[in-house]
XYZ file of C-alpha atoms in Angstrom:
354
model
C -21.548 24.507 8.149
C -17.775 24.410 8.526
C -17.196 22.163 5.502
C -18.284 24.495 2.714
C -16.591 25.842 -0.374
C -18.548 29.088 -0.540
C -16.265 31.913 -1.591
C -13.489 29.589 -2.753
C -13.107 30.742 -6.328
C -10.658 29.263 -8.816
C -9.057 31.688 -11.248
C -6.491 29.372 -12.897
C -6.541 25.863 -14.332
C -3.766 24.881 -11.939
C -5.866 25.890 -8.931
C -8.870 24.054 -10.289
C -6.912 20.841 -10.868
C -5.035 20.638 -7.567
C -5.259 17.463 -5.500
C -7.374 19.030 -2.762
C -9.438 21.835 -4.315
C -11.350 22.524 -1.068
C -9.451 24.569 1.520
C -10.742 22.502 4.447
C -9.303 19.328 2.908
C -5.890 20.938 2.589
C -5.901 22.121 6.189
C -7.123 18.729 7.382
C -4.309 16.941 5.554
C -1.683 19.370 6.845
C -3.026 18.951 10.374
C -2.993 15.167 10.010
C 0.618 15.189 8.788
C 1.646 17.546 11.590
C -0.011 15.240 14.114
C 1.667 12.155 12.618
C 5.139 13.713 12.415
C 5.187 15.848 15.576
C 2.618 14.680 18.129
C 2.638 10.885 17.718
C 6.433 10.470 18.200
C 6.227 12.407 21.467
C 3.197 10.685 22.954
C 2.814 7.135 21.628
C 4.269 4.199 23.617
C 6.826 1.827 22.137
C 4.272 -0.986 21.746
C 2.124 1.231 19.508
C 5.042 1.869 17.171
C 6.136 -1.760 16.895
C 2.727 -3.463 16.716
C 0.531 -0.936 14.912
C 2.045 2.219 13.452
C 5.088 0.865 11.614
C 3.226 -2.140 10.086
C 0.327 0.141 9.155
C 2.550 2.659 7.375
C 4.520 0.026 5.426
C 1.461 -2.017 4.447
C -0.228 1.199 3.309
C 2.629 1.712 0.852
C 2.319 -1.867 -0.429
C -1.468 -1.428 -0.765
C -0.919 1.757 -2.807
C 1.294 -0.196 -5.198
C -1.239 -3.008 -5.546
C -4.098 -0.530 -5.929
C -2.394 1.056 -8.925
C -2.385 -2.323 -10.645
C -5.737 -3.731 -9.521
C -7.807 -0.645 -8.767
C -6.633 1.751 -11.461
C -5.585 -0.585 -14.277
C -7.891 -3.525 -13.552
C -5.154 -6.192 -13.723
C -5.708 -8.859 -11.065
C -2.537 -9.860 -9.214
C -1.959 -12.540 -6.576
C 1.828 -12.221 -6.550
C 2.259 -9.061 -4.498
C 4.047 -10.933 -1.722
C 6.577 -12.173 -4.279
C 7.330 -8.642 -5.471
C 7.766 -7.540 -1.850
C 10.208 -10.417 -1.353
C 12.189 -9.451 -4.455
C 12.455 -5.876 -3.212
C 13.549 -6.989 0.267
C 16.149 -9.550 -0.840
C 17.498 -7.382 -3.658
C 17.909 -4.451 -1.265
C 19.629 -6.810 1.190
C 22.125 -7.939 -1.430
C 22.911 -4.390 -2.514
C 23.299 -3.380 1.125
C 25.670 -6.163 2.212
C 27.663 -6.729 -0.988
C 28.498 -3.094 -1.783
C 30.448 -1.313 0.930
C 29.020 2.034 1.922
C 25.764 1.564 0.003
C 23.222 4.039 1.457
C 20.014 2.596 2.828
C 17.783 4.659 0.538
C 19.805 3.632 -2.515
C 19.531 -0.035 -1.534
C 15.765 0.280 -1.165
C 15.314 2.061 -4.494
C 17.526 -0.473 -6.283
C 15.500 -3.244 -4.661
C 12.379 -1.566 -6.025
C 13.933 -1.494 -9.506
C 14.670 -5.225 -9.289
C 11.055 -5.821 -8.289
C 10.055 -3.705 -11.298
C 11.929 -6.033 -13.631
C 10.310 -9.135 -12.145
C 6.881 -7.457 -12.175
C 7.165 -6.541 -15.838
C 8.354 -10.076 -16.659
C 5.330 -11.658 -15.000
C 3.097 -8.892 -16.351
C 3.775 -9.856 -19.966
C 0.976 -12.477 -19.921
C -1.474 -9.615 -19.240
C -1.078 -8.657 -22.896
C -2.952 -11.813 -23.890
C -4.952 -12.941 -20.863
C -6.972 -11.251 -18.151
C -9.219 -11.958 -15.198
C -8.819 -15.302 -13.454
C -6.182 -16.471 -15.943
C -4.003 -13.442 -15.207
C -4.435 -14.031 -11.475
C -3.089 -17.565 -11.917
C -0.169 -16.253 -13.999
C 0.821 -13.784 -11.276
C 0.348 -16.507 -8.681
C 3.140 -18.361 -10.465
C 5.469 -15.519 -9.456
C 4.711 -16.267 -5.810
C 5.730 -19.922 -6.061
C 8.761 -19.196 -8.235
C 10.118 -16.518 -5.897
C 9.562 -18.700 -2.820
C 11.488 -21.508 -4.497
C 14.311 -19.220 -5.660
C 15.003 -17.658 -2.261
C 14.918 -21.064 -0.552
C 17.064 -22.958 -3.071
C 19.477 -20.409 -4.581
C 21.845 -19.610 -1.730
C 23.451 -16.615 -3.430
C 20.283 -14.558 -2.968
C 20.466 -15.049 0.809
C 24.248 -14.563 1.108
C 24.765 -18.337 1.458
C 22.282 -18.708 4.315
C 21.160 -22.331 4.621
C 17.655 -21.480 5.871
C 16.994 -18.492 3.632
C 16.964 -16.221 6.687
C 18.840 -12.909 6.477
C 19.242 -9.945 8.805
C 20.392 -6.333 8.726
C 21.539 -4.000 11.485
C 23.012 -0.556 12.128
C 20.714 1.200 9.669
C 21.549 4.815 8.880
C 20.049 7.521 6.678
C 22.323 10.445 5.785
C 24.529 9.508 8.720
C 21.700 9.489 11.250
C 20.927 6.103 12.888
C 17.405 4.675 12.786
C 17.522 2.276 15.700
C 14.681 3.309 17.997
C 11.012 2.645 17.177
C 10.374 6.404 16.869
C 13.181 6.832 14.347
C 11.972 3.838 12.339
C 8.415 5.163 12.359
C 9.441 8.630 11.182
C 11.603 7.175 8.410
C 8.797 4.930 7.150
C 6.268 7.756 7.396
C 8.485 10.112 5.379
C 8.989 7.496 2.636
C 5.277 6.664 2.460
C 4.289 10.343 2.358
C 6.545 10.964 -0.632
C 5.387 7.860 -2.492
C 1.712 8.538 -1.764
C 2.047 12.053 -3.186
C 3.833 10.748 -6.275
C 1.230 8.005 -6.780
C -1.647 10.470 -6.392
C -0.201 12.785 -9.013
C 0.611 9.864 -11.289
C -2.944 8.508 -11.357
C -4.272 12.019 -12.043
C -2.019 12.430 -15.076
C -2.102 11.089 -18.614
C -0.735 7.663 -17.690
C -3.316 7.325 -14.923
C -6.131 8.071 -17.357
C -4.729 5.412 -19.682
C -4.762 2.881 -16.850
C -8.363 3.688 -15.995
C -9.373 3.466 -19.648
C -7.842 -0.017 -19.849
C -9.660 -0.963 -16.651
C -13.073 0.240 -17.864
C -12.949 -1.161 -21.417
C -9.667 -2.197 -22.963
C -11.071 -2.600 -26.499
C -12.480 0.940 -26.529
C -9.213 2.254 -25.065
C -7.180 0.704 -27.869
C -9.614 2.113 -30.444
C -9.060 5.691 -29.245
C -5.286 5.301 -29.468
C -4.178 3.981 -26.079
C -1.458 1.348 -26.424
C -2.396 -1.698 -24.312
C 1.214 -2.915 -24.149
C 2.454 0.389 -22.757
C -0.459 0.933 -20.363
C -0.451 -2.555 -18.839
C 3.294 -2.953 -18.522
C 3.745 0.510 -17.014
C 1.067 -0.351 -14.459
C 2.961 -3.539 -13.569
C 6.248 -1.609 -13.450
C 5.042 1.213 -11.196
C 3.095 -1.158 -8.965
C 6.022 -3.561 -8.571
C 8.436 -0.720 -7.846
C 6.297 0.654 -5.018
C 5.620 -2.841 -3.653
C 9.343 -3.657 -3.837
C 10.237 -0.561 -1.808
C 7.530 -1.552 0.690
C 9.073 -5.023 0.901
C 12.491 -3.518 1.599
C 10.976 -1.374 4.353
C 9.166 -4.391 5.793
C 12.355 -6.428 5.950
C 14.877 -3.736 6.921
C 12.852 -1.529 9.257
C 10.015 -3.648 10.657
C 11.450 -7.160 10.834
C 15.222 -6.686 10.819
C 15.586 -10.429 10.261
C 13.375 -12.334 7.853
C 12.957 -15.418 5.686
C 10.863 -16.125 2.559
C 7.877 -17.125 4.724
C 7.543 -13.444 5.685
C 6.378 -12.778 2.103
C 4.227 -15.847 1.569
C 0.984 -16.085 -0.373
C -0.840 -15.076 2.819
C 0.781 -11.658 2.481
C -0.494 -11.393 -1.090
C -4.044 -12.176 -0.028
C -3.767 -9.789 2.914
C -2.816 -6.922 0.599
C -5.627 -7.816 -1.783
C -8.070 -7.695 1.143
C -6.750 -4.232 2.027
C -7.415 -2.941 -1.467
C -10.902 -4.433 -1.664
C -12.007 -3.292 1.797
C -10.295 0.083 1.596
C -11.479 0.903 -1.895
C -10.424 -0.050 -5.410
C -9.014 2.869 -7.376
C -8.371 5.088 -4.350
C -5.070 6.121 -2.780
C -6.907 7.062 0.416
C -8.615 3.672 0.379
C -5.211 1.986 0.625
C -4.649 3.668 3.989
C -8.155 2.777 5.177
C -7.703 -0.860 4.191
C -4.273 -1.123 5.834
C -5.586 0.421 9.043
C -8.498 -2.012 9.110
C -6.353 -5.097 8.452
C -3.754 -4.106 11.057
C -6.271 -3.165 13.740
C -8.716 -6.068 13.362
C -6.486 -8.849 14.823
C -5.523 -6.611 17.749
C -9.160 -5.733 18.385
C -10.186 -9.400 18.298
C -7.514 -10.193 20.885
C -8.143 -7.239 23.208
C -11.819 -6.247 23.048
C -13.294 -9.584 24.285
C -10.997 -9.392 27.318
C -12.182 -5.862 28.084
C -15.782 -7.069 27.874
C -15.090 -10.053 30.153
C -15.537 -12.600 27.336
C -12.736 -15.183 27.330
C -11.558 -16.041 23.820
C -8.623 -18.178 22.773
C -5.938 -17.282 20.280
C -7.091 -19.925 17.798
C -10.693 -18.710 18.035
C -9.563 -15.123 17.423
C -7.569 -16.280 14.381
C -10.599 -18.102 12.938
C -12.835 -15.109 13.642
C -10.361 -12.903 11.802
C -10.603 -15.037 8.665
C -14.408 -15.212 8.914
C -14.743 -11.448 9.333
C -12.425 -10.812 6.397
C -14.531 -13.063 4.170
C -17.833 -11.552 5.287
C -16.580 -7.999 4.811
C -15.184 -8.714 1.351
C -18.540 -10.152 0.239
C -20.348 -7.228 1.888
C -18.257 -4.556 0.207
C -18.324 -6.250 -3.195
C -22.136 -6.349 -3.063
C -23.108 -3.209 -1.132
C -20.242 -0.796 -1.720
C -17.670 -2.023 -4.289
C -15.551 1.095 -3.763
C -14.976 0.250 -0.099
C -14.329 2.470 2.864
C -13.003 5.268 0.669
C -16.426 5.629 -0.928
C -18.094 5.821 2.477
C -15.630 8.565 3.392
C -16.515 10.465 0.197
C -20.243 10.126 0.901
C -19.729 11.504 4.413
C -17.862 14.517 3.019
C -20.607 15.161 0.452
C -23.211 15.161 3.195
C -21.124 17.556 5.272
C -20.918 19.940 2.329
C -24.745 20.133 2.272
C -25.434 19.997 6.009
C -27.647 21.374 7.554
C -29.578 22.144 4.366
C -29.631 18.906 2.346
C -31.373 18.935 -0.996
């Protein structure tokens, strides 16, 4: 009986159209953010930051970017890892070639470079869709891998394609410790998640969803397919590029093109499918699931006294991913986010369901 909206009256359009119209949702989100920003940094061990929290936060941002393209606009992409690589390497070049370049500026400029590449490889979406578009975006993955391995200028003349950054600072404050890196990533993801949520609720978001549901009908009612599709590729690539810069600068510190291989693209696609297509919250659910599953497969059997090798755990991970993707596509296409919504609807009626 605690999750009710009785007595919560809306007297303005602005109040009726806010992101969280139910008071309990707003308090829950504020409590969750307070816990993430204040409690976790004081209580979590260093291993939790390095192995779980920082990868989860950054991959959530990348999943949000991919979800805008796949979930909201319906454009299949298999080149997300390539756009992350463009963002990471572009930010690296801005950071090392321009003296005094701020970290945030380098990341945003890296995102803009990823935007340009995303729009370039999104042009085929104006003529093709479905599996053919997936193959066209897959070409970006192979092209970017080749470019960062063969063109030495992109890697500051590194023979192996490996680059590294150090002494990161934001507004003069160093971000060296795992807690500082976690808080920086969390702040960036919070801002981008809020912007993405408002964007998909606006006019451009409705255009994306119209193109996803039926592109012919959308064009008939006046929506421009060129504008809608290319803006989806641009916004998605920008967010993914910033996530790639965070992954390289903050999480890895030193990386090579293999860090953004096609496996990363498939991993992000799994996050979106399992978490929920067309849901910002689903991106967080999917990232949490993908990050936690390998750790659970390595730790839980040992706790239960069942010996399991690393190779077996790796194969089980792939098998479970495949089974869950088939399960969600058949049983609940909207993923974990839909299950969360169903649970909230039941709580709103409990204990008097009708």
